[in-house]
PDB file of C-alpha atoms in Angstrom:
ATOM      1  CA  MET A 471     219.081  99.622  63.899  1.00 40.00           C
ATOM      2  CA  ASN A 472     217.555 102.972  64.882  1.00 46.00           C
ATOM      3  CA  ALA A 473     216.953 105.962  62.619  1.00 44.00           C
ATOM      4  CA  GLY A 474     220.169 107.665  63.664  1.00 47.00           C
ATOM      5  CA  GLU A 475     222.213 104.593  62.799  1.00 47.00           C
ATOM      6  CA  GLU A 476     220.530 104.321  59.386  1.00 50.00           C
ATOM      7  CA  VAL A 477     221.514 107.893  58.540  1.00 50.00           C
ATOM      8  CA  GLY A 478     224.943 107.606  60.167  1.00 52.00           C
ATOM      9  CA  LYS A 479     225.950 104.414  58.376  1.00 57.00           C
ATOM     10  CA  GLY A 480     228.669 105.337  55.905  1.00 70.00           C
ATOM     11  CA  ALA A 481     228.607 109.068  56.787  1.00 86.00           C
ATOM     12  CA  VAL A 482     231.901 110.696  57.747  1.00 91.00           C
ATOM     13  CA  VAL A 483     231.900 113.564  60.265  1.00 94.00           C
ATOM     14  CA  LEU A 484     234.813 115.891  60.996  1.00 96.00           C
ATOM     15  CA  VAL A 485     234.718 117.108  64.615  1.00 96.00           C
ATOM     16  CA  VAL A 486     236.685 120.361  65.010  1.00 96.00           C
ATOM     17  CA  GLU A 487     237.046 120.860  68.772  1.00 94.00           C
ATOM     18  CA  ASP A 488     240.091 121.960  70.795  1.00 93.00           C
ATOM     19  CA  GLU A 489     239.003 120.322  74.074  1.00 91.00           C
ATOM     20  CA  PRO A 490     240.070 116.638  73.906  1.00 90.00           C
ATOM     21  CA  SER A 491     237.545 115.543  76.541  1.00 88.00           C
ATOM     22  CA  ILE A 492     234.632 117.083  74.618  1.00 89.00           C
ATOM     23  CA  ALA A 493     235.942 115.708  71.314  1.00 90.00           C
ATOM     24  CA  ASP A 494     236.177 112.208  72.849  1.00 89.00           C
ATOM     25  CA  VAL A 495     232.583 112.306  74.097  1.00 87.00           C
ATOM     26  CA  LEU A 496     231.322 113.520  70.715  1.00 89.00           C
ATOM     27  CA  ALA A 497     233.306 110.878  68.838  1.00 89.00           C
ATOM     28  CA  ILE A 498     232.087 108.035  71.069  1.00 86.00           C
ATOM     29  CA  ALA A 499     228.441 109.079  70.707  1.00 85.00           C
ATOM     30  CA  LEU A 500     228.618 109.583  66.946  1.00 88.00           C
ATOM     31  CA  ARG A 501     230.441 106.278  66.383  1.00 87.00           C
ATOM     32  CA  TYR A 502     227.837 104.496  68.482  1.00 79.00           C
ATOM     33  CA  HIS A 503     225.225 105.749  66.003  1.00 82.00           C
ATOM     34  CA  GLY A 504     227.150 104.507  62.984  1.00 84.00           C
ATOM     35  CA  PHE A 505     229.137 107.582  61.967  1.00 89.00           C
ATOM     36  CA  GLU A 506     232.806 107.520  61.042  1.00 90.00           C
ATOM     37  CA  VAL A 507     234.494 110.309  62.997  1.00 93.00           C
ATOM     38  CA  VAL A 508     237.705 112.249  62.308  1.00 95.00           C
ATOM     39  CA  TRP A 509     239.001 114.744  64.873  1.00 95.00           C
ATOM     40  CA  ALA A 510     240.842 118.043  64.386  1.00 96.00           C
ATOM     41  CA  SER A 511     241.884 120.161  67.356  1.00 95.00           C
ATOM     42  CA  CYS A 512     242.431 123.411  65.447  1.00 96.00           C
ATOM     43  CA  LEU A 513     241.772 125.104  62.116  1.00 95.00           C
ATOM     44  CA  LEU A 514     245.191 124.149  60.752  1.00 96.00           C
ATOM     45  CA  GLN A 515     244.435 120.453  61.329  1.00 96.00           C
ATOM     46  CA  ALA A 516     240.884 120.851  60.033  1.00 96.00           C
ATOM     47  CA  ARG A 517     242.082 122.313  56.733  1.00 95.00           C
ATOM     48  CA  ALA A 518     244.545 119.442  56.374  1.00 95.00           C
ATOM     49  CA  ARG A 519     241.817 116.854  57.048  1.00 94.00           C
ATOM     50  CA  VAL A 520     239.506 118.425  54.455  1.00 95.00           C
ATOM     51  CA  ALA A 521     242.312 118.433  51.899  1.00 92.00           C
ATOM     52  CA  GLU A 522     242.805 114.692  52.469  1.00 92.00           C
ATOM     53  CA  ARG A 523     239.242 113.438  52.094  1.00 90.00           C
ATOM     54  CA  ARG A 524     235.577 114.264  51.642  1.00 90.00           C
ATOM     55  CA  PHE A 525     233.268 114.731  54.660  1.00 93.00           C
ATOM     56  CA  ASP A 526     229.486 114.485  54.825  1.00 91.00           C
ATOM     57  CA  ALA A 527     229.313 116.885  57.773  1.00 92.00           C
ATOM     58  CA  VAL A 528     231.577 119.072  59.893  1.00 95.00           C
ATOM     59  CA  LEU A 529     230.796 119.736  63.562  1.00 94.00           C
ATOM     60  CA  LEU A 530     232.655 122.998  64.017  1.00 92.00           C
ATOM     61  CA  ASP A 531     233.430 124.876  67.223  1.00 91.00           C
ATOM     62  CA  VAL A 532     233.246 128.623  66.668  1.00 87.00           C
ATOM     63  CA  MET A 533     236.003 129.564  69.146  1.00 88.00           C
ATOM     64  CA  LEU A 534     239.263 127.773  68.325  1.00 92.00           C
ATOM     65  CA  PRO A 535     242.839 128.487  69.444  1.00 93.00           C
ATOM     66  CA  ASP A 536     244.026 129.533  65.992  1.00 93.00           C
ATOM     67  CA  GLY A 537     241.016 131.479  64.780  1.00 90.00           C
ATOM     68  CA  ASP A 538     237.270 131.870  64.352  1.00 87.00           C
ATOM     69  CA  GLY A 539     235.511 128.695  63.192  1.00 88.00           C
ATOM     70  CA  ARG A 540     233.053 130.780  61.204  1.00 86.00           C
ATOM     71  CA  ALA A 541     235.825 131.765  58.783  1.00 87.00           C
ATOM     72  CA  PHE A 542     236.494 128.082  58.166  1.00 91.00           C
ATOM     73  CA  GLY A 543     232.754 127.594  57.722  1.00 89.00           C
ATOM     74  CA  ARG A 544     232.848 130.131  54.886  1.00 87.00           C
ATOM     75  CA  GLU A 545     235.726 128.249  53.280  1.00 90.00           C
ATOM     76  CA  LEU A 546     233.798 124.989  53.474  1.00 90.00           C
ATOM     77  CA  ARG A 547     230.711 126.555  51.941  1.00 84.00           C
ATOM     78  CA  ASP A 548     232.741 127.978  49.052  1.00 85.00           C
ATOM     79  CA  GLY A 549     234.949 124.963  48.406  1.00 88.00           C
ATOM     80  CA  HIS A 550     232.770 122.057  49.530  1.00 88.00           C
ATOM     81  CA  PRO A 551     229.102 123.105  49.192  1.00 83.00           C
ATOM     82  CA  GLU A 552     227.964 119.472  49.488  1.00 82.00           C
ATOM     83  CA  THR A 553     229.331 119.237  53.060  1.00 89.00           C
ATOM     84  CA  ALA A 554     226.911 120.095  55.858  1.00 89.00           C
ATOM     85  CA  VAL A 555     228.239 122.476  58.529  1.00 90.00           C
ATOM     86  CA  VAL A 556     226.922 122.479  62.107  1.00 90.00           C
ATOM     87  CA  PHE A 557     228.394 125.145  64.388  1.00 88.00           C
ATOM     88  CA  VAL A 558     228.958 124.658  68.118  1.00 87.00           C
ATOM     89  CA  THR A 559     229.023 127.952  69.980  1.00 80.00           C
ATOM     90  CA  ALA A 560     228.880 129.341  73.484  1.00 76.00           C
ATOM     91  CA  ARG A 561     227.436 132.534  72.033  1.00 63.00           C
ATOM     92  CA  ASP A 562     223.660 132.627  71.916  1.00 57.00           C
ATOM     93  CA  ALA A 563     223.072 136.241  70.863  1.00 52.00           C
ATOM     94  CA  PRO A 564     220.670 136.374  67.859  1.00 51.00           C
ATOM     95  CA  ALA A 565     223.164 138.345  65.741  1.00 54.00           C
ATOM     96  CA  GLU A 566     225.847 135.705  66.307  1.00 55.00           C
ATOM     97  CA  ILE A 567     223.473 132.875  65.402  1.00 54.00           C
ATOM     98  CA  VAL A 568     222.073 134.538  62.285  1.00 51.00           C
ATOM     99  CA  GLY A 569     225.594 135.372  61.135  1.00 53.00           C
ATOM    100  CA  ALA A 570     226.698 131.751  61.453  1.00 53.00           C
ATOM    101  CA  LEU A 571     223.627 130.423  59.656  1.00 57.00           C
ATOM    102  CA  GLY A 572     224.568 132.454  56.601  1.00 61.00           C
ATOM    103  CA  PHE A 573     227.054 129.733  55.692  1.00 64.00           C
ATOM    104  CA  GLY A 574     226.065 126.845  57.962  1.00 72.00           C
ATOM    105  CA  ASP A 575     223.206 124.370  58.171  1.00 78.00           C
ATOM    106  CA  ASP A 576     222.533 124.388  61.904  1.00 81.00           C
ATOM    107  CA  TYR A 577     224.037 125.427  65.222  1.00 80.00           C
ATOM    108  CA  ILE A 578     224.213 124.049  68.773  1.00 83.00           C
ATOM    109  CA  THR A 579     224.841 126.222  71.831  1.00 81.00           C
ATOM    110  CA  LYS A 580     227.008 125.197  74.774  1.00 79.00           C
ATOM    111  CA  PRO A 581     226.445 123.575  77.167  1.00 79.00           C
ATOM    112  CA  PHE A 582     224.739 120.898  75.102  1.00 80.00           C
ATOM    113  CA  HIS A 583     223.328 117.428  75.677  1.00 80.00           C
ATOM    114  CA  ILE A 584     225.124 114.792  73.621  1.00 82.00           C
ATOM    115  CA  ASP A 585     221.806 113.359  72.380  1.00 79.00           C
ATOM    116  CA  GLU A 586     220.963 116.777  70.928  1.00 80.00           C
ATOM    117  CA  VAL A 587     224.227 116.817  68.972  1.00 86.00           C
ATOM    118  CA  VAL A 588     223.539 113.372  67.487  1.00 85.00           C
ATOM    119  CA  ALA A 589     219.959 114.371  66.662  1.00 81.00           C
ATOM    120  CA  ARG A 590     221.058 117.600  64.945  1.00 82.00           C
ATOM    121  CA  ILE A 591     223.750 115.862  62.874  1.00 87.00           C
ATOM    122  CA  THR A 592     221.251 113.139  61.931  1.00 83.00           C
ATOM    123  CA  ALA A 593     218.617 115.702  60.933  1.00 79.00           C
ATOM    124  CA  VAL A 594     221.083 117.678  58.818  1.00 82.00           C
ATOM    125  CA  LEU A 595     222.262 114.565  56.977  1.00 83.00           C
ATOM    126  CA  ARG A 596     218.681 113.496  56.249  1.00 76.00           C
ATOM    127  CA  ARG A 597     218.297 116.634  54.155  1.00 70.00           C
ATOM    128  CA  THR A 598     221.833 116.916  52.770  1.00 68.00           C
ATOM    129  CA  ARG A 599     222.849 113.314  52.067  1.00 62.00           C
ATOM    130  CA  PRO A 600     224.999 113.365  48.913  1.00 48.00           C
ATOM    131  CA  ALA A 601     223.682 112.207  45.568  1.00 47.00           C
ATOM    132  CA  ASP A 602     226.070 109.223  45.336  1.00 46.00           C
ATOM    133  CA  VAL A 603     224.069 107.360  47.980  1.00 45.00           C
ATOM    134  CA  LEU A 604     220.651 108.246  46.570  1.00 40.00           C
ATOM    135  CA  PRO A 605     218.841 106.847  43.526  1.00 43.00           C
ATOM    136  CA  ALA A 606     218.428 109.142  40.538  1.00 52.00           C
ATOM    137  CA  ARG A 607     215.220 111.173  40.612  1.00 59.00           C
ATOM    138  CA  PRO A 608     213.465 113.266  37.960  1.00 74.00           C
ATOM    139  CA  PRO A 609     213.814 117.036  38.454  1.00 82.00           C
ATOM    140  CA  LEU A 610     211.166 119.008  40.298  1.00 85.00           C
ATOM    141  CA  THR A 611     209.805 121.978  38.372  1.00 88.00           C
ATOM    142  CA  TYR A 612     207.752 124.998  39.357  1.00 89.00           C
ATOM    143  CA  GLY A 613     207.262 127.550  36.614  1.00 86.00           C
ATOM    144  CA  ASN A 614     210.746 128.599  35.457  1.00 86.00           C
ATOM    145  CA  LEU A 615     212.355 126.909  38.466  1.00 90.00           C
ATOM    146  CA  GLU A 616     213.982 123.458  38.278  1.00 90.00           C
ATOM    147  CA  LEU A 617     215.400 121.410  41.155  1.00 89.00           C
ATOM    148  CA  ASP A 618     217.619 118.441  40.314  1.00 83.00           C
ATOM    149  CA  GLU A 619     217.168 115.923  43.130  1.00 72.00           C
ATOM    150  CA  THR A 620     220.144 113.848  42.029  1.00 66.00           C
ATOM    151  CA  THR A 621     222.774 116.609  41.992  1.00 69.00           C
ATOM    152  CA  TYR A 622     221.066 118.965  44.485  1.00 72.00           C
ATOM    153  CA  THR A 623     221.276 121.875  42.052  1.00 82.00           C
ATOM    154  CA  VAL A 624     218.728 124.612  41.375  1.00 90.00           C
ATOM    155  CA  ARG A 625     218.219 126.508  38.131  1.00 90.00           C
ATOM    156  CA  ARG A 626     215.884 129.367  37.299  1.00 91.00           C
ATOM    157  CA  ALA A 627     215.131 131.362  34.170  1.00 83.00           C
ATOM    158  CA  ASP A 628     214.389 135.079  34.299  1.00 76.00           C
ATOM    159  CA  ARG A 629     211.762 134.733  31.542  1.00 74.00           C
ATOM    160  CA  PRO A 630     209.596 131.856  30.227  1.00 68.00           C
ATOM    161  CA  ASP A 631     211.693 131.249  27.104  1.00 72.00           C
ATOM    162  CA  GLY A 632     215.047 132.084  28.674  1.00 74.00           C
ATOM    163  CA  PRO A 633     217.861 129.715  29.653  1.00 82.00           C
ATOM    164  CA  ARG A 634     217.930 128.418  33.206  1.00 85.00           C
ATOM    165  CA  VAL A 635     220.822 129.696  35.319  1.00 88.00           C
ATOM    166  CA  GLU A 636     222.173 127.752  38.291  1.00 89.00           C
ATOM    167  CA  VAL A 637     221.506 129.239  41.734  1.00 90.00           C
ATOM    168  CA  GLN A 638     224.107 128.425  44.391  1.00 86.00           C
ATOM    169  CA  LEU A 639     222.274 127.270  47.539  1.00 84.00           C
ATOM    170  CA  THR A 640     223.444 125.706  50.766  1.00 80.00           C
ATOM    171  CA  PRO A 641     222.041 122.220  51.548  1.00 76.00           C
ATOM    172  CA  THR A 642     219.521 123.675  53.995  1.00 82.00           C
ATOM    173  CA  GLU A 643     218.418 126.409  51.587  1.00 87.00           C
ATOM    174  CA  TYR A 644     217.910 123.696  48.974  1.00 86.00           C
ATOM    175  CA  ALA A 645     215.883 121.553  51.390  1.00 84.00           C
ATOM    176  CA  LEU A 646     213.640 124.500  52.280  1.00 90.00           C
ATOM    177  CA  LEU A 647     213.032 125.452  48.644  1.00 92.00           C
ATOM    178  CA  ARG A 648     212.371 121.824  47.717  1.00 88.00           C
ATOM    179  CA  PHE A 649     209.722 121.512  50.440  1.00 89.00           C
ATOM    180  CA  LEU A 650     207.992 124.695  49.245  1.00 93.00           C
ATOM    181  CA  VAL A 651     208.060 123.443  45.637  1.00 92.00           C
ATOM    182  CA  ARG A 652     206.594 120.095  46.656  1.00 87.00           C
ATOM    183  CA  ASN A 653     203.733 121.975  48.282  1.00 87.00           C
ATOM    184  CA  GLY A 654     203.062 123.959  45.114  1.00 82.00           C
ATOM    185  CA  GLY A 655     201.199 127.205  45.711  1.00 78.00           C
ATOM    186  CA  ARG A 656     200.006 126.186  49.184  1.00 89.00           C
ATOM    187  CA  ILE A 657     200.943 128.298  52.203  1.00 93.00           C
ATOM    188  CA  VAL A 658     203.057 126.083  54.492  1.00 92.00           C
ATOM    189  CA  PRO A 659     202.821 126.920  58.209  1.00 92.00           C
ATOM    190  CA  LYS A 660     206.086 127.842  59.896  1.00 90.00           C
ATOM    191  CA  GLU A 661     205.713 124.976  62.386  1.00 88.00           C
ATOM    192  CA  GLN A 662     205.457 122.499  59.514  1.00 87.00           C
ATOM    193  CA  LEU A 663     208.627 123.875  57.921  1.00 89.00           C
ATOM    194  CA  LEU A 664     210.458 123.504  61.234  1.00 86.00           C
ATOM    195  CA  ARG A 665     209.348 119.875  61.506  1.00 80.00           C
ATOM    196  CA  HIS A 666     210.021 118.764  57.938  1.00 79.00           C
ATOM    197  CA  VAL A 667     213.124 120.785  57.028  1.00 81.00           C
ATOM    198  CA  TRP A 668     214.882 121.079  60.402  1.00 77.00           C
ATOM    199  CA  GLN A 669     213.202 118.223  62.330  1.00 68.00           C
ATOM    200  CA  TYR A 670     212.513 120.700  65.136  1.00 66.00           C
ATOM    201  CA  GLU A 671     209.535 120.070  67.404  1.00 57.00           C
ATOM    202  CA  HIS A 672     207.713 122.677  69.490  1.00 52.00           C
ATOM    203  CA  GLN A 673     209.998 125.571  68.473  1.00 56.00           C
ATOM    204  CA  ALA A 674     207.474 127.952  66.971  1.00 51.00           C
ATOM    205  CA  GLU A 675     209.447 130.929  68.325  1.00 57.00           C
ATOM    206  CA  SER A 676     212.607 129.996  66.411  1.00 69.00           C
ATOM    207  CA  THR A 677     213.729 132.590  63.864  1.00 82.00           C
ATOM    208  CA  VAL A 678     215.564 130.060  61.708  1.00 84.00           C
ATOM    209  CA  VAL A 679     212.745 129.888  59.113  1.00 89.00           C
ATOM    210  CA  GLU A 680     212.644 133.656  58.629  1.00 91.00           C
ATOM    211  CA  THR A 681     216.419 133.732  58.333  1.00 89.00           C
ATOM    212  CA  TYR A 682     216.554 131.108  55.593  1.00 91.00           C
ATOM    213  CA  ILE A 683     213.567 132.567  53.731  1.00 93.00           C
ATOM    214  CA  SER A 684     215.472 135.859  53.504  1.00 92.00           C
ATOM    215  CA  TYR A 685     218.547 134.023  52.170  1.00 90.00           C
ATOM    216  CA  LEU A 686     216.470 132.292  49.489  1.00 92.00           C
ATOM    217  CA  ARG A 687     214.775 135.507  48.423  1.00 93.00           C
ATOM    218  CA  ARG A 688     218.125 137.274  48.077  1.00 92.00           C
ATOM    219  CA  LYS A 689     219.621 134.487  45.952  1.00 91.00           C
ATOM    220  CA  LEU A 690     216.565 134.054  43.705  1.00 91.00           C
ATOM    221  CA  ALA A 691     215.916 137.786  43.240  1.00 88.00           C
ATOM    222  CA  PRO A 692     218.347 138.358  40.308  1.00 88.00           C
ATOM    223  CA  LEU A 693     216.510 135.736  38.239  1.00 86.00           C
ATOM    224  CA  GLY A 694     212.979 137.032  37.974  1.00 83.00           C
ATOM    225  CA  PRO A 695     210.094 138.336  40.032  1.00 85.00           C
ATOM    226  CA  SER A 696     209.668 137.542  43.706  1.00 88.00           C
ATOM    227  CA  LEU A 697     208.915 133.831  44.091  1.00 90.00           C
ATOM    228  CA  ILE A 698     208.348 133.322  47.829  1.00 94.00           C
ATOM    229  CA  THR A 699     205.220 134.755  49.402  1.00 93.00           C
ATOM    230  CA  THR A 700     204.476 135.407  53.072  1.00 93.00           C
ATOM    231  CA  ARG A 701     201.174 134.935  54.854  1.00 91.00           C
ATOM    232  CA  ARG A 702     201.844 136.952  57.993  1.00 90.00           C
ATOM    233  CA  GLY A 703     201.268 134.934  61.151  1.00 87.00           C
ATOM    234  CA  VAL A 704     200.816 131.716  59.163  1.00 89.00           C
ATOM    235  CA  GLY A 705     203.747 130.732  56.965  1.00 93.00           C
ATOM    236  CA  TYR A 706     205.251 130.792  53.479  1.00 95.00           C
ATOM    237  CA  GLY A 707     204.505 129.602  49.963  1.00 94.00           C
ATOM    238  CA  LEU A 708     205.343 130.158  46.310  1.00 93.00           C
ATOM    239  CA  ALA A 709     203.791 132.711  43.966  1.00 90.00           C
ATOM    240  CA  ALA A 710     201.646 131.401  41.127  1.00 81.00           C
ATOM    241  CA  ALA A 711     203.833 129.702  38.515  1.00 65.00           C
TER     242      ALA A 711
END
């Protein structure tokens, strides 16, 4: 069994795609790698599928006959934060991509290679696999920050003796923060973050790291001083605890 099959085993993916031929190819490839696949051809069907059962990941076309897939992505993030969302889009403008990543975990541009789709879904699930299939782990702490690796929740206090308040993060935001915490006060090069958080190789020009760092800073800002530091031209780390 290969790595993709190990991750895919037991994982359920909702494919939201209005082109039956594309949906068939995606379903065949994902099932070959051990995923259970459910298909929806429009947003109306997708909402019904989500109401019926829980999904580990949603592969979501942005342009659908009954609306913009990004709106459904927002609904998933609000109502099902444990579900990973991977957008499929024919739009490759930076503004479109950054906008989608605000409530998704990854994106794939058309035309795509089917192996890339499987690899992206596999990579996302490696970092977002739900707690019910993972053994309990002790929380990670860094100063007033606490990460619960069993429930994938983050809490931070705004002062040393204050109560910790939960911070709502997407699965990818959580994975990025967790990797920074595990590296303590060390500056982590951008290329290393791309490899370990996104499983990207040789994509040093990608802006995905900067995008997610800005999301984390915005969400952590109300609960204390700036936590994430930047070493320009090198990477990112955490301020002294």
